[in-house]
XYZ file of C-alpha atoms in Angstrom:
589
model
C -23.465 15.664 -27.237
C -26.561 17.817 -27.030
C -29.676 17.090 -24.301
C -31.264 15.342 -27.572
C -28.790 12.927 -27.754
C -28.476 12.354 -24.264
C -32.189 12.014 -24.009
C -32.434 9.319 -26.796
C -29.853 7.446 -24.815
C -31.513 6.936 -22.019
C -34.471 6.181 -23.711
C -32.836 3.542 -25.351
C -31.211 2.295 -21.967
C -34.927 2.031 -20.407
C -35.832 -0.332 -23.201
C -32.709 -2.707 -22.616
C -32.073 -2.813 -18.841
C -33.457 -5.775 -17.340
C -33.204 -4.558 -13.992
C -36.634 -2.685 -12.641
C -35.120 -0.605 -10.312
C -31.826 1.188 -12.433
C -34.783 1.753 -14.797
C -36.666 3.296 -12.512
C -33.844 5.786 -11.745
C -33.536 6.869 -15.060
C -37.157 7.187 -15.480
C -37.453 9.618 -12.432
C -34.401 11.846 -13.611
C -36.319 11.891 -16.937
C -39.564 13.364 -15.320
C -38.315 15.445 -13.083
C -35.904 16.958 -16.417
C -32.415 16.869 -14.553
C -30.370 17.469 -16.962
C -27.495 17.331 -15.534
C -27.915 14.081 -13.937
C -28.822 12.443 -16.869
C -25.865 14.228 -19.016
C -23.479 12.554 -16.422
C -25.229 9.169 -16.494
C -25.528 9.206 -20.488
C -22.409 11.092 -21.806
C -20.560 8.172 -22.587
C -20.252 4.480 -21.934
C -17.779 2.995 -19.303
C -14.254 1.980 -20.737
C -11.775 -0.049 -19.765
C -8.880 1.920 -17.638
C -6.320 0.815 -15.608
C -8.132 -1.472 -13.656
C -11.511 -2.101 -16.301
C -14.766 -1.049 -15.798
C -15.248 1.277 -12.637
C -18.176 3.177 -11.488
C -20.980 4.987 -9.713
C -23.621 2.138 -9.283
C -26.906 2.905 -10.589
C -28.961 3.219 -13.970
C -26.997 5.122 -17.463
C -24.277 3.937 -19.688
C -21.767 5.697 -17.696
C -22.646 3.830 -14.326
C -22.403 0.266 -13.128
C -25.840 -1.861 -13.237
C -26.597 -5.252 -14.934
C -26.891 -3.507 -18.336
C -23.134 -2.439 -18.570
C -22.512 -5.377 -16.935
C -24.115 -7.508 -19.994
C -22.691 -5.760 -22.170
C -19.321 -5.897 -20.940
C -19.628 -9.855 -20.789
C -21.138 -10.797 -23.727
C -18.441 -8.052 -25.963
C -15.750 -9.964 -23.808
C -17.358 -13.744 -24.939
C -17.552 -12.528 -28.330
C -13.669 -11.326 -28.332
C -12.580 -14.338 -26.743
C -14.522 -16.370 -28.823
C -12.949 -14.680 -32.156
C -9.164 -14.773 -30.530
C -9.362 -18.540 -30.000
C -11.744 -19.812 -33.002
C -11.150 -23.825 -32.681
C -10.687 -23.684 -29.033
C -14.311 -22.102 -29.131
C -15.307 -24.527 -32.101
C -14.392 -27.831 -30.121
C -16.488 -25.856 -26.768
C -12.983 -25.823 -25.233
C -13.210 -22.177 -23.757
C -13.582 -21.376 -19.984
C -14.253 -18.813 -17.596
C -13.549 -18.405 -14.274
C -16.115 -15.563 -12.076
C -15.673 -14.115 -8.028
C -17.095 -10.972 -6.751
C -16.366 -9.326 -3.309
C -18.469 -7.605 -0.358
C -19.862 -5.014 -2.854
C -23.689 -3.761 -3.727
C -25.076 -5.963 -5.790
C -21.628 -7.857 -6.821
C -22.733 -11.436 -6.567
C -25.990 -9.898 -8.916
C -23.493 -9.094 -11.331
C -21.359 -11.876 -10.716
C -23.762 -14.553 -11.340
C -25.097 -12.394 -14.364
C -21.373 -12.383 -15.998
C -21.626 -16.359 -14.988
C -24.479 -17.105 -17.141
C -23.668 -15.078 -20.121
C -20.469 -17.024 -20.681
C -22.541 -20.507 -19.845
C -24.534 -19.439 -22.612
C -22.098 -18.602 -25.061
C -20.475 -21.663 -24.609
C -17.715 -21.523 -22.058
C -17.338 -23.916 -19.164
C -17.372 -21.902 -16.240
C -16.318 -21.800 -12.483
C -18.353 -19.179 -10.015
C -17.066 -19.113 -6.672
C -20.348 -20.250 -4.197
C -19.232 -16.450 -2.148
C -16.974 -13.663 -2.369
C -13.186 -14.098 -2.408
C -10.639 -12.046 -2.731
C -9.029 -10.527 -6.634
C -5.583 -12.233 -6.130
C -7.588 -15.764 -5.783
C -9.149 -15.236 -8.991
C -6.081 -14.706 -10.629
C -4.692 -17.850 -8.958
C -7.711 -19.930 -10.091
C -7.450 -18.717 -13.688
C -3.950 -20.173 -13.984
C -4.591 -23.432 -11.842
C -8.139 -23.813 -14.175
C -6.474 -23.584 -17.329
C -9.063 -20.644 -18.312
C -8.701 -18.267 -21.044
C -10.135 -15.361 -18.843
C -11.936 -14.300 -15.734
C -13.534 -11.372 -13.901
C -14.062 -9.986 -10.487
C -17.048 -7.775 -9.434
C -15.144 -5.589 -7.167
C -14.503 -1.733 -6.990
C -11.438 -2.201 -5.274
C -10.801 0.527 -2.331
C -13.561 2.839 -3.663
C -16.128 4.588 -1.781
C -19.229 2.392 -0.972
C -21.526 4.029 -3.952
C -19.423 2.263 -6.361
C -18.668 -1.542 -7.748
C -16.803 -2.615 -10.594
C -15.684 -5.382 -13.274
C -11.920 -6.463 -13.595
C -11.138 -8.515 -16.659
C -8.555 -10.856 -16.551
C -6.077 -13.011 -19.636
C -5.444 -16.618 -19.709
C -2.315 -15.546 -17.889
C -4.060 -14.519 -14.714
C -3.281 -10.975 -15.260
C -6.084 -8.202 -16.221
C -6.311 -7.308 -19.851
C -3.969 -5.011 -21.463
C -3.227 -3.477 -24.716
C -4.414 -4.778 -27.472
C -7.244 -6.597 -25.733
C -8.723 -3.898 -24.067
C -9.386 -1.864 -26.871
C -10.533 -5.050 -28.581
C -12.579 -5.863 -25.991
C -14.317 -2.141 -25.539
C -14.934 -2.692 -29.752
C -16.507 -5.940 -29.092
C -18.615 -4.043 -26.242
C -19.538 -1.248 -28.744
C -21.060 -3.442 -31.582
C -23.429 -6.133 -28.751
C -26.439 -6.400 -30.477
C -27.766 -9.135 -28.363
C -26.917 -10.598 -25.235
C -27.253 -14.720 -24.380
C -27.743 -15.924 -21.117
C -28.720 -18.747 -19.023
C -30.582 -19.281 -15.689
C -28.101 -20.308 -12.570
C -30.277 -23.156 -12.182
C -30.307 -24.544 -16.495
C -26.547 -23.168 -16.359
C -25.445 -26.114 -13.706
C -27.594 -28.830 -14.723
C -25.978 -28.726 -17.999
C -22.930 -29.101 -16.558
C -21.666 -25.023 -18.013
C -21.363 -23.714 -14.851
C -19.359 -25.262 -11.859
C -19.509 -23.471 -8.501
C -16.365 -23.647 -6.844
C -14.906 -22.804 -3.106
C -12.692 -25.373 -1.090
C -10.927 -26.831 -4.421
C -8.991 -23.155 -5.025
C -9.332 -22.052 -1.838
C -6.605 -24.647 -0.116
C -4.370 -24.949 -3.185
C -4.407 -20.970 -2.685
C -3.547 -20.970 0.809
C -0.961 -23.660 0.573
C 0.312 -21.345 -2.426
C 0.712 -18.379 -0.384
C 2.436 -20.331 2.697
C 5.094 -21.614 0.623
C 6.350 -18.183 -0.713
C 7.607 -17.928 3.199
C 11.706 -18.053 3.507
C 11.504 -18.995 6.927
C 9.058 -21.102 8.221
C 11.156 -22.371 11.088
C 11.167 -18.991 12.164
C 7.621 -18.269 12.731
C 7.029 -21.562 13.659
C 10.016 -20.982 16.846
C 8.777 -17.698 17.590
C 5.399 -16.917 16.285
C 4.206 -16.588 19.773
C 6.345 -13.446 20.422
C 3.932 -11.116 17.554
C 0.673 -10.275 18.141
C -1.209 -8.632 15.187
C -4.483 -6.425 14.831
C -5.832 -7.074 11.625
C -9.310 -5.549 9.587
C -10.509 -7.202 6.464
C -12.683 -3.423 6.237
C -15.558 -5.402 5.440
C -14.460 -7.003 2.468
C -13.285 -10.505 1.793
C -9.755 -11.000 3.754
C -10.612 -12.290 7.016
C -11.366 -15.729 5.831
C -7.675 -15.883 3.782
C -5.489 -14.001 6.087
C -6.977 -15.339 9.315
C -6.582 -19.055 7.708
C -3.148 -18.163 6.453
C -1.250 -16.589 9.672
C -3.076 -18.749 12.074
C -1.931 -21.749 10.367
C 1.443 -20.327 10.948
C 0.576 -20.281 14.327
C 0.225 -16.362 14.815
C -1.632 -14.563 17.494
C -4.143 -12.376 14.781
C -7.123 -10.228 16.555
C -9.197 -8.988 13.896
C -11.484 -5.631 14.563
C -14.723 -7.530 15.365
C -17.065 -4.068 13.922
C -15.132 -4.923 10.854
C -14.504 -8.599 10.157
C -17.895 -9.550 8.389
C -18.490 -8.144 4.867
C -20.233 -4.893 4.391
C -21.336 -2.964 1.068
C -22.360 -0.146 2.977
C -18.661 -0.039 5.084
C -20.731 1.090 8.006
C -17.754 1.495 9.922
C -16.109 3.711 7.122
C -15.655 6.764 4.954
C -13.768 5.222 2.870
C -12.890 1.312 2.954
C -8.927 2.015 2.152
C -5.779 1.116 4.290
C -4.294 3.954 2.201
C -6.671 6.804 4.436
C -5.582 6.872 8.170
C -9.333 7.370 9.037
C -9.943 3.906 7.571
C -7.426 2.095 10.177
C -8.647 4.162 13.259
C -10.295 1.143 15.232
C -7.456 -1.209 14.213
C -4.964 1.352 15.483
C -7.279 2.087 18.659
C -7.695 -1.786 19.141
C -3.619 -1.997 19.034
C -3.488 0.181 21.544
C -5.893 -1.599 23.914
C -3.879 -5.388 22.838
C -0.035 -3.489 22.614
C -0.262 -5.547 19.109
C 2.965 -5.636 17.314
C 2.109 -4.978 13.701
C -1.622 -3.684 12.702
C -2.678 -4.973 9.600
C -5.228 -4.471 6.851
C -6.349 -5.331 3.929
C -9.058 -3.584 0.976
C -13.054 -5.229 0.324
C -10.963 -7.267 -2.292
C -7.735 -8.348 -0.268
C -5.568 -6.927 -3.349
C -4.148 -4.149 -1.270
C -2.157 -4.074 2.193
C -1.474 -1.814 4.507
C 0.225 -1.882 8.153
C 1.206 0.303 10.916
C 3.574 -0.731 13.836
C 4.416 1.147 16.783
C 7.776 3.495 17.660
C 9.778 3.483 20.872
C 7.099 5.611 22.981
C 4.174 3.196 21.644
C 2.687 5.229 19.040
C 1.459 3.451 15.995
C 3.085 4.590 12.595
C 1.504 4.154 9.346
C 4.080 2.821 7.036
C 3.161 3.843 3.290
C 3.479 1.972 0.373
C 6.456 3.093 -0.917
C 7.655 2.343 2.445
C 6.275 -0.902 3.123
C 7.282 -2.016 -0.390
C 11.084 -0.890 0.137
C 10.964 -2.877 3.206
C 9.617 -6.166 1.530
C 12.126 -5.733 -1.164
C 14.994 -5.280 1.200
C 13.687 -7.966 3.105
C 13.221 -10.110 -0.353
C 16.494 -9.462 -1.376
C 18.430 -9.796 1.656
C 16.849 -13.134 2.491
C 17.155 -14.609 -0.995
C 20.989 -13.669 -0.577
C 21.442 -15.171 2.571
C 20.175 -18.412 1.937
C 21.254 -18.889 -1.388
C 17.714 -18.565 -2.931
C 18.985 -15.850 -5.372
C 18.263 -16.666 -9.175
C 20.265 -15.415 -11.887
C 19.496 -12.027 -13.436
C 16.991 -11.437 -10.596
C 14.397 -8.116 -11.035
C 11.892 -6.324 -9.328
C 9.436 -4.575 -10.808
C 7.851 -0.965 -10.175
C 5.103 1.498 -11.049
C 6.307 4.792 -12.882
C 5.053 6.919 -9.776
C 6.248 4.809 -7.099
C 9.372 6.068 -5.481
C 13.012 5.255 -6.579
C 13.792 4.576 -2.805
C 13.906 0.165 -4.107
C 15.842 1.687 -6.874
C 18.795 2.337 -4.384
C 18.416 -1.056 -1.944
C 17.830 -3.106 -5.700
C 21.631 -1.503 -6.662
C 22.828 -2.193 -3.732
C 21.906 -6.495 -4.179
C 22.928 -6.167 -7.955
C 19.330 -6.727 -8.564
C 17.703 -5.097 -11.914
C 15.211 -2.379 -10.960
C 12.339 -2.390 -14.098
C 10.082 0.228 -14.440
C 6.262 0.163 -16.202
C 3.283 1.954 -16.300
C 0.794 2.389 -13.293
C -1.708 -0.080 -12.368
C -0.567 -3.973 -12.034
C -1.345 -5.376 -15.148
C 1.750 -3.543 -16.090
C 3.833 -5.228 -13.614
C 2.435 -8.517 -14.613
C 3.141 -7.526 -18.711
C 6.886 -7.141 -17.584
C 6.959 -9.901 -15.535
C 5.410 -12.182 -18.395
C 8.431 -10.614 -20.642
C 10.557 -11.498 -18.295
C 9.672 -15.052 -19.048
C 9.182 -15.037 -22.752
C 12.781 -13.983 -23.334
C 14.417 -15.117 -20.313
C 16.078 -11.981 -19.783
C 15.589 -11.883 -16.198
C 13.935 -13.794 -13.086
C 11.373 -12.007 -11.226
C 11.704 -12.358 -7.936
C 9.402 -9.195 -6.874
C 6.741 -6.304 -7.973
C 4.774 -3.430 -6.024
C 3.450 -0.017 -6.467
C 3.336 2.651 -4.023
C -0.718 2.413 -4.090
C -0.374 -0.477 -1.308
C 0.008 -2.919 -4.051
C 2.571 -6.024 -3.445
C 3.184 -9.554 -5.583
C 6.147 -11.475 -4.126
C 4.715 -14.694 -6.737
C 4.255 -16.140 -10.072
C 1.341 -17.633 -9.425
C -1.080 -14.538 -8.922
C -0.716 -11.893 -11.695
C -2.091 -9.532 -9.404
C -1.242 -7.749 -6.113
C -1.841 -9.750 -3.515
C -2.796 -8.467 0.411
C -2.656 -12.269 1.417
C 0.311 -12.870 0.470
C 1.825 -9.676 1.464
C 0.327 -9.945 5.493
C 1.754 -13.557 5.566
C 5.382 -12.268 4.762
C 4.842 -8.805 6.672
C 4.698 -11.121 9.857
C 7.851 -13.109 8.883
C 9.340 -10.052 8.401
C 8.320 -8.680 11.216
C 9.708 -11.677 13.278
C 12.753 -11.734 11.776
C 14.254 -8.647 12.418
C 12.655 -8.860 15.750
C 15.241 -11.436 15.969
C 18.332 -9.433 14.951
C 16.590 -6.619 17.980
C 15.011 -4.481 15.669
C 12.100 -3.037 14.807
C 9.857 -2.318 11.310
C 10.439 1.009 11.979
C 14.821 0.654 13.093
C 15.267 -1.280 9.741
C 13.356 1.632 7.894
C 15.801 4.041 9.413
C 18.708 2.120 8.739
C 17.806 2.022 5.194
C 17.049 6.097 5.417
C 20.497 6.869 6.647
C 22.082 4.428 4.333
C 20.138 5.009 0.786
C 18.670 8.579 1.823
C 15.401 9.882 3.130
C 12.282 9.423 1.116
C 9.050 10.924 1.432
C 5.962 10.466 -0.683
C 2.747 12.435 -1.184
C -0.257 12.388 -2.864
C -2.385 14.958 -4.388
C -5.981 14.547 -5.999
C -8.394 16.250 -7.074
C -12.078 15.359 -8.549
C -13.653 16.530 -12.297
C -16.585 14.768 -12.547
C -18.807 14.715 -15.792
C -18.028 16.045 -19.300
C -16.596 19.135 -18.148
C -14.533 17.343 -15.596
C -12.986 15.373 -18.525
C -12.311 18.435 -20.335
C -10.728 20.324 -17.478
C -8.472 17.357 -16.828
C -7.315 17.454 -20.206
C -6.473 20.986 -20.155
C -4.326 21.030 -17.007
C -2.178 17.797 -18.641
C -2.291 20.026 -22.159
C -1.333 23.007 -20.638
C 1.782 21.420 -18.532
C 2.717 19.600 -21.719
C 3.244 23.225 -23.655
C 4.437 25.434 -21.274
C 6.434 23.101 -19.032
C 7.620 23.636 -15.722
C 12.033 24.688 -15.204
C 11.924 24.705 -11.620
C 9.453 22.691 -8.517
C 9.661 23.825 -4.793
C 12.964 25.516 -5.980
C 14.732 23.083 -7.126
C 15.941 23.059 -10.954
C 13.583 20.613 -13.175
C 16.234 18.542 -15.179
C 14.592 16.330 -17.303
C 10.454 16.113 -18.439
C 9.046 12.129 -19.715
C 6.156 12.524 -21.466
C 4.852 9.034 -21.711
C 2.018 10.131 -23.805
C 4.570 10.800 -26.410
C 7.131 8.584 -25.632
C 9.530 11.458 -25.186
C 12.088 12.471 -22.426
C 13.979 15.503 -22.626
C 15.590 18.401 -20.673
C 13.134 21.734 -20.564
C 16.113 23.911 -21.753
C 16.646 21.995 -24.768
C 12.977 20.769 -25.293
C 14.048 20.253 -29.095
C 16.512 17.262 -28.237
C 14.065 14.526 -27.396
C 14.687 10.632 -26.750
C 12.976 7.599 -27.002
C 11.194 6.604 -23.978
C 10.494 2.738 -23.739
C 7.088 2.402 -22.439
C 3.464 1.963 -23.485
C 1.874 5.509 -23.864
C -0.207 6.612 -21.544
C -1.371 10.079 -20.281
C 1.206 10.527 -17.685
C 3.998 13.762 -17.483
C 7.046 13.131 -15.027
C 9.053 16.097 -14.001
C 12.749 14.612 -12.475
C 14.596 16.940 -10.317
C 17.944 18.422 -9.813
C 18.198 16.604 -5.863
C 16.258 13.286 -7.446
C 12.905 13.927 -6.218
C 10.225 12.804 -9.259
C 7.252 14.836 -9.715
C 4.146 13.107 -11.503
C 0.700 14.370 -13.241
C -1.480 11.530 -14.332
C -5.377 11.770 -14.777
C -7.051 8.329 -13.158
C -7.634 5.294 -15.499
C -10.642 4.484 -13.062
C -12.416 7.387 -11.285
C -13.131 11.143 -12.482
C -9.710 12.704 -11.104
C -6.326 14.211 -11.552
C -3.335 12.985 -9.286
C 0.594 14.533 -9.060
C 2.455 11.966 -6.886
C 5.520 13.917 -5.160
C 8.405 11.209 -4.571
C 10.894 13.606 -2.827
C 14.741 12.447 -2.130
C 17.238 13.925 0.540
C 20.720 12.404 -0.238
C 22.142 10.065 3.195
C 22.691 12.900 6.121
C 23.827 11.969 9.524
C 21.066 13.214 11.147
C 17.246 11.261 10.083
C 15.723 14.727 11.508
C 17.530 17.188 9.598
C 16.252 15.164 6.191
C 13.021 15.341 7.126
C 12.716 18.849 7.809
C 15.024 19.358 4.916
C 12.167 17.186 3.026
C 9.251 18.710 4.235
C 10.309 21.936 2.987
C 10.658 21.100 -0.369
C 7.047 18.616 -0.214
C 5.383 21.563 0.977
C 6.530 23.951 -1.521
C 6.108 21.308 -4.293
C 2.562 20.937 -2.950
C 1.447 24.918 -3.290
C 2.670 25.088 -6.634
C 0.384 22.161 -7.925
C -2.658 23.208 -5.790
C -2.059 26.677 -7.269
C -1.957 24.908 -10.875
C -5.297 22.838 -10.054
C -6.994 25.650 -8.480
C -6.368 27.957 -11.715
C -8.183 24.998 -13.870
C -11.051 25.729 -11.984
């Protein structure tokens, strides 16, 4: 796209954008003939990736403001609208709407609101932010045929975003999102409504209290063992931060009905767009838990929790033998609620027939081993939770299997049917039982994560990103996934490289004889998998929602006697795994 075409586009954004200041932006870039800002703002539109729109806030196509915003509602009215014709023609259809902590969400929010007032839907906006998994619950107890939340998950503050949700409660997948994006294309004109003309005509309903306790009652009976907490809740004290999003009000509510001792981070309880207190508003980065970790310390808490701006994603620490807290990651945390899942469904005779969990493609096989172990199936799908929520809807459909649990090693846990969504509520409230009950066999968090070490093997997990913003970030991206998809890789940190999946082409095959191919059973998607010789899993995929590239290392020492020796043995292999792929990213450059 030359400067031309660019220029025209923002031209014609100026004369639709309703909002006076994103306009002004653009103007200013426009005057001042940055190019390159406005070929990053204009080069395309926002899409739909793993988790919808997602974006830079501010004025252009390819940022979030109440333009993209319109756009994106009224091309999701019009495709709902055309996918349920005499649902639409009685004036059957509704909508439900919540937004979190975010810049300008509850603009957008009550913007999205409107639009589907005005084309006809009945629909519920929460009166103030709540958290994702609640608007998936409140889809499925509303009877709606979709919903959205204005939230940019764990992203930096400079960004907001819009998930879309199905009828089912879970966000839109294949074919609806590229329906949807089609639908988004061809808007010609957007309908609205005032707030105020919108609930006098009885089209929009605002909501709070009515969701809210159902939701909380929900979440509270997913518990295995309430006599438990409610016999020795006294004996765990937890540190928990909302990072100025929307948990505090859920998770506070929830555990202290349960009677638990919770101290949340008082900097960090109330709701922040700016995340004053943060970098980065994401229990996945250390940095973002340092005052919950330094107010453990001060309290000798138990368990530290915490939760994103949208309460979709959980994170804890707890501390070792010398009092040191320990970050648990999500691959760990989520073998530890599935062994914990498992194990108590087992003992109480709570175990359904054909039971499955349900994990991301790059989140370790370490539940893999503890699901064999039960007899429990082990599914696999592609990354981002709407996958999980496709299976476990398949799951249903056919009968095949009961689900009894899904998570993802980016902090991401559902142990319900009723949210189609992770769920940091619901993963807190049974982080504490858990906590409590092996407390009550004399162990710790950390014990029962050894114990499963020495008797599955010692996992380790890393992560490695790196930004390509713009066009030529796109392009670069593409080259490094091109480039590993022709000339392979035979051998990772030393060890032999047995088998490639290529889930873009639905392909799995071993690099010396790249000719014999299978069939790989999954949806395609951009993603390359290198398995190795000692079971470690190497993974390239390029983000479905911000301007990166990320390999996810999910390294496996078979059982050893000693925990030490496997994590130096581990280490060594992370490490050299690590160079290699830095040296691969740095040549893109």
């Amino acid at each position: 796209m030359d400067y031309n075409e660019i220029l025209q586009r923002a031209k014609d954004y100026i004369a639709q954008e309703q909002d006076e200041g994103f306009c002004k932006e653009v103007q200013d870039l426009i005057a001042a003939d940055n190019k390159a800002e406005l070929e990053d703002r204009f080069y395309q539109n926002l899409e739909f990736g793993t988790g919808g729109l997602r974006g830079v806030i501010g004025g252009g196509t390819n940022r979030m403001n109440t333009w993209v915003i319109n756009n994106a509602t009224q091309g999701l009215a019009n495709y709902i609208i055309k996918t349920f014709p005499e649902k639409a023609k009685a004036g059957q259809l509704s909508a439900v709407v919540a937004y979190d902590s975010r810049r300008f969400s509850d603009v957008f929010a009550q913007a999205t609101a409107c639009i589907f007032a005005a084309n006809g839907f009945k629909t519920y906006l929460f009166t103030s932010l709540r958290p994702t998994p609640e608007l998936s619950y409140a889809i499925r107890t509303l009877g709606c045929d979709t919903g959205v939340v204005v939230t940019a998950s764990h992203n930096p503050p400079q960004y907001n975003g819009y998930k879309a949700y199905w009828n089912d409660g879970a966000q839109v997948i294949e074919p609806h999102d590229q329906g949807i994006i089609d639908e988004v294309n061809s808007v010609t004109e957007v309908k609205t409504i005032s707030k105020e003309e919108a609930i006098k005509a009885g089209s929009l309903i605002m909501i709070d209290k009515e969701i809210d306790d159902k939701y909380w009652d929900m979440v509270k009976s997913q518990l295995f063992r309430p006599e438990l907490i409610k016999e020795k809740a006294g004996e765990v004290k937890i540190v928990y931060t909302p990072l100025h999003g929307t948990g505090a009000m859920h998770v506070e509510k929830v555990l202290g009905d349960l009677g638990l001792t919770v101290i949340t981070v008082p900097e960090q309880r109330e709701p922040d767009g700016n995340f004053s207190t943060v970098e980065k508003p994401n229990p996945e980065e250390a940095p973002a838990l340092k005052m919950a970790l330094e107010l453990a310390q001060k309290e000798k808490a138990d368990v530290v929790m915490a939760t994103d701006p949208d309460a979709d994603r959980f994170g804890g620490a707890v501390p070792d033998a010398d009092g040191n807290y320990i970050l648990i990651t999500g691959n760990q945390m989520g073998a530890l609620l599935c062994d914990y899942i498992l194990t108590s469904r087992k003992e109480l005779g709570k175990m359904p027939a054909n039971p499955a969990v349900i994990r991301s493609i790059v989140t370790s096989t370490f539940a893999d081993k503890i699901c064999a172990h039960h007899g429990v199936h082990l599914a696999e799908c592609l990354t981002g939770f709407k996958w999980i929520a496709a299976v476990m809807a398949e799951f249903e459909k056919t009968g095949s299997h009961n689900y009894v649990f899904g998570f993802e090693e980016s902090y991401g846990y559902n142990i319900e049917t009723d949210v189609r969504d992770k769920d940091g509520v619901s993963a807190a409230a049974l982080c504490a039982e858990m906590t409590l009950y092996w407390r009550s066999k004399g162990k710790s968090l950390l014990q029962r994560l050894e114990e499963l070490f020495l008797q599955f093997g010692y996992f380790e997990d890393r992560a490695i990103s790196k930004n390509f913003a713009g066009a030529a970030g796109v392009a670069t991206m593409k080259g490094i996934m091109t480039k590993l998809r022709e000339e392979g890789l035979t051998t990772l940190g030393g060890q032999k490289v047995v088998s490639i999946r290529d889930i873009q082409t639905s392909t799995c095959y071993d690099p010396a004889n790249p000719a014999d191919k299978k069939p790989v059973d999954l949806p395609k998607s951009n993603v390359l998998q290198f398995f190795l010789e000692n079971g470690t899993v190497v993974s390239a995929r390029p983000s479905g929602t911000e301007p990166k590239i990320k390999f996810y290392i999910n390294s496996m020492v078979p059982p050893a006697a000693s925990l030490e020796e496997a994590k130096v043995t581990s280490a060594k292999l992370c490490n050299a795994i690590e160079t290699e792929i830095n040296g691969i990213l740095d040549a893109a450059q």
